[in-house]
Short mmCIF file of C-alpha atoms in Angstrom, two decimals:
data_model
loop_
_atom_site.label_atom_id
_atom_site.label_comp_id
_atom_site.label_asym_id
_atom_site.label_seq_id
_atom_site.Cartn_x
_atom_site.Cartn_y
_atom_site.Cartn_z
CA MET G 1 20.89 20.02 25.77
CA LYS G 2 18.24 17.30 25.93
CA GLY G 3 14.95 17.94 24.12
CA LYS G 4 12.97 17.85 27.35
CA GLU G 5 15.12 20.66 28.77
CA THR G 6 14.22 23.17 26.03
CA VAL G 7 11.86 26.10 26.44
CA GLY G 8 9.78 24.97 23.46
CA PHE G 9 9.29 21.46 24.86
CA MET G 10 8.30 22.84 28.27
CA ILE G 11 5.77 25.24 26.69
CA LYS G 12 4.32 22.41 24.59
CA THR G 13 4.07 20.12 27.63
CA LEU G 14 2.42 22.77 29.78
CA SER G 15 0.00 23.62 26.98
CA GLY G 16 -1.05 19.98 26.69
CA MET G 17 -1.49 19.65 30.44
CA LEU G 18 -3.64 22.81 30.58
CA LEU G 19 -5.73 21.55 27.69
CA ARG G 20 -6.39 18.26 29.49
CA CYS G 21 -7.39 20.14 32.67
CA GLN G 22 -9.82 22.25 30.68
CA MET G 23 -11.27 19.24 28.86
CA ASN G 24 -11.79 17.38 32.15
CA PHE G 25 -13.59 20.38 33.62
CA LEU G 26 -15.80 20.77 30.54
CA LYS G 27 -16.66 17.07 30.73
CA GLU G 28 -17.69 17.47 34.38
CA THR G 29 -19.97 20.40 33.50
CA GLY G 30 -21.62 18.80 30.47
CA HIS G 31 -19.82 20.87 27.83
CA GLU G 32 -17.33 18.16 26.79
CA LYS G 33 -18.31 18.40 23.13
CA LEU G 34 -17.59 22.13 22.95
CA PRO G 35 -14.70 22.57 20.51
CA HIS G 36 -12.06 25.08 21.58
CA MET G 37 -12.85 27.42 18.71
CA HIS G 38 -16.48 27.53 19.80
CA GLY G 39 -15.34 28.50 23.28
CA TRP G 40 -13.25 31.33 21.83
CA VAL G 41 -16.22 32.55 19.79
CA ILE G 42 -18.48 32.44 22.86
CA GLY G 43 -15.91 34.49 24.78
CA PHE G 44 -15.58 37.00 21.95
CA LEU G 45 -19.35 37.42 21.67
CA TYR G 46 -19.69 37.76 25.44
CA ASP G 47 -16.99 40.42 25.60
CA ASN G 48 -18.58 42.33 22.70
CA GLN G 49 -22.27 42.15 23.63
CA ASP G 50 -22.55 45.91 23.24
CA LYS G 51 -21.42 45.69 19.58
CA GLU G 52 -22.98 44.41 16.41
CA ILE G 53 -20.93 41.27 15.69
CA CYS G 54 -21.40 39.49 12.37
CA GLN G 55 -19.65 36.51 10.79
CA ARG G 56 -17.14 38.79 9.06
CA ASP G 57 -16.00 40.03 12.48
CA LEU G 58 -15.17 36.44 13.46
CA GLU G 59 -13.16 35.98 10.26
CA VAL G 60 -11.07 39.04 11.12
CA GLU G 61 -10.76 38.40 14.87
CA PHE G 62 -9.60 34.81 14.53
CA SER G 63 -7.92 35.00 11.10
CA ILE G 64 -10.01 32.18 9.71
CA ALA G 65 -11.69 31.59 6.35
CA ARG G 66 -15.29 32.50 5.62
CA SER G 67 -16.18 28.84 5.04
CA THR G 68 -14.73 27.93 8.45
CA VAL G 69 -16.72 30.67 10.18
CA THR G 70 -19.88 29.56 8.38
CA SER G 71 -19.36 26.01 9.59
CA ILE G 72 -18.64 27.14 13.17
CA VAL G 73 -21.69 29.43 13.28
CA LYS G 74 -24.01 26.74 11.88
CA GLN G 75 -22.80 24.20 14.43
CA MET G 76 -22.99 26.64 17.34
CA GLU G 77 -26.50 27.68 16.33
CA LYS G 78 -27.54 24.02 16.00
CA ASN G 79 -26.16 23.32 19.49
CA GLY G 80 -28.04 26.30 20.95
CA TYR G 81 -25.06 28.50 21.92
CA ILE G 82 -25.81 31.37 19.53
CA THR G 83 -28.56 32.77 17.40
CA ARG G 84 -28.48 34.87 14.23
CA VAL G 85 -30.58 38.03 14.26
CA GLY G 86 -31.33 40.25 11.28
CA VAL G 87 -29.73 43.68 11.13
CA ASP G 88 -32.07 46.60 10.40
CA ARG G 89 -29.63 48.55 8.22
CA ASP G 90 -28.87 45.58 5.90
CA SER G 91 -31.16 42.59 5.53
CA ARG G 92 -28.26 40.47 4.21
CA LEU G 93 -26.36 40.77 7.49
CA LYS G 94 -27.03 38.60 10.51
CA GLN G 95 -25.82 39.68 13.93
CA LEU G 96 -24.53 36.88 16.16
CA LYS G 97 -25.93 36.81 19.69
CA LEU G 98 -25.31 34.47 22.58
CA THR G 99 -28.25 32.50 23.83
CA LYS G 100 -28.86 31.85 27.51
CA LYS G 101 -27.05 28.52 27.04
CA GLY G 102 -24.10 30.38 25.46
CA GLU G 103 -23.92 32.83 28.36
CA GLU G 104 -24.07 30.01 30.90
CA CYS G 105 -21.33 28.17 29.04
CA HIS G 106 -19.17 31.29 29.12
CA GLN G 107 -19.64 31.62 32.87
CA THR G 108 -18.70 27.96 33.31
CA VAL G 109 -15.53 28.41 31.25
CA ILE G 110 -14.56 31.56 33.16
CA LYS G 111 -15.04 29.70 36.44
CA ASN G 112 -12.80 26.94 35.08
CA ILE G 113 -10.11 29.40 34.03
CA ARG G 114 -10.09 30.94 37.51
CA GLN G 115 -9.80 27.52 39.16
CA ILE G 116 -6.97 26.46 36.88
CA GLU G 117 -5.16 29.77 37.45
CA GLU G 118 -5.38 29.26 41.21
CA MET G 119 -4.12 25.69 40.88
CA ILE G 120 -1.16 26.46 38.63
CA CYS G 121 -0.09 29.52 40.62
CA GLN G 122 -0.20 27.91 44.06
CA ASP G 123 3.11 27.96 45.92
CA ILE G 124 4.56 30.46 43.44
CA GLU G 125 5.67 33.74 44.94
CA PRO G 126 4.24 36.86 43.25
CA GLU G 127 7.76 37.97 42.28
CA GLN G 128 8.43 34.61 40.60
CA LEU G 129 5.14 34.80 38.76
CA GLU G 130 5.92 38.29 37.47
CA ILE G 131 9.33 37.10 36.23
CA PHE G 132 7.66 34.16 34.46
CA LEU G 133 5.11 36.44 32.81
CA GLU G 134 7.80 38.87 31.66
CA VAL G 135 9.86 36.02 30.20
CA ALA G 136 6.73 34.68 28.45
CA ARG G 137 6.03 38.16 27.02
CA GLN G 138 9.61 38.37 25.75
CA ILE G 139 9.34 34.94 24.12
CA ARG G 140 6.16 36.07 22.41
CA ARG G 141 7.81 39.31 21.24
CA ASN G 142 10.78 37.31 19.92
CA LEU G 143 8.46 35.03 17.96
CA ILE G 144 6.56 37.99 16.52
CA LYS G 145 9.75 39.86 15.68
CA ASN G 146 11.07 36.86 13.78
CA GLN G 147 7.80 35.87 12.15
CA GLY G 148 9.19 36.62 8.71
CA ASP G 149 11.83 33.95 9.31
CA ALA G 150 9.41 31.14 10.14
CA GLU G 151 6.01 30.16 8.81
CA CYS G 152 5.02 28.92 12.28
CA CYS G 153 4.70 32.50 13.47
CA SER G 154 2.70 33.84 10.53
CA CYS G 155 -0.52 33.74 12.55
CA MET G 156 0.79 36.26 15.08
CA SER G 157 0.66 40.01 14.77
CA ALA G 158 2.45 42.81 16.52
CA ASP G 159 -0.95 43.90 17.87
CA SER G 160 -1.14 40.80 20.04
CA VAL G 161 2.15 41.15 21.95
CA GLU G 162 0.57 41.83 25.33
CA LEU G 163 -0.40 38.79 27.38
#
């Protein structure tokens, strides 16, 4: 079997291609300097607007160190995507809130995701797409199941099996 004919190589190649599509779109919309992690944080804050989200919640959600979260939050606040607001019950805590710019960025990214989904799914029959998604889910389950055997899978949890 040639390396380019392996599942892993194909996934890596597709991932890189998707990343380039996303980066091109962000460049066109003026968000080219938005690091991927900042985009994930914006999405998380947007999806959890009804909750009190603090830096600790980002540490847990993304399995990243406190110092990393602190750096991300400072940069995002400096760039105008989020703001920190005091919490009444504990003056030491700061709730993270999206700014108008952060909300607009989220809407731009969602629009991009929809456009890319349409592009990559064109000319694929719904039955083929469902087979692909089921195979992808099984690959993910296999990686999670065998995470004890390989350090590369240590970031995954059984909670995140669903795609």
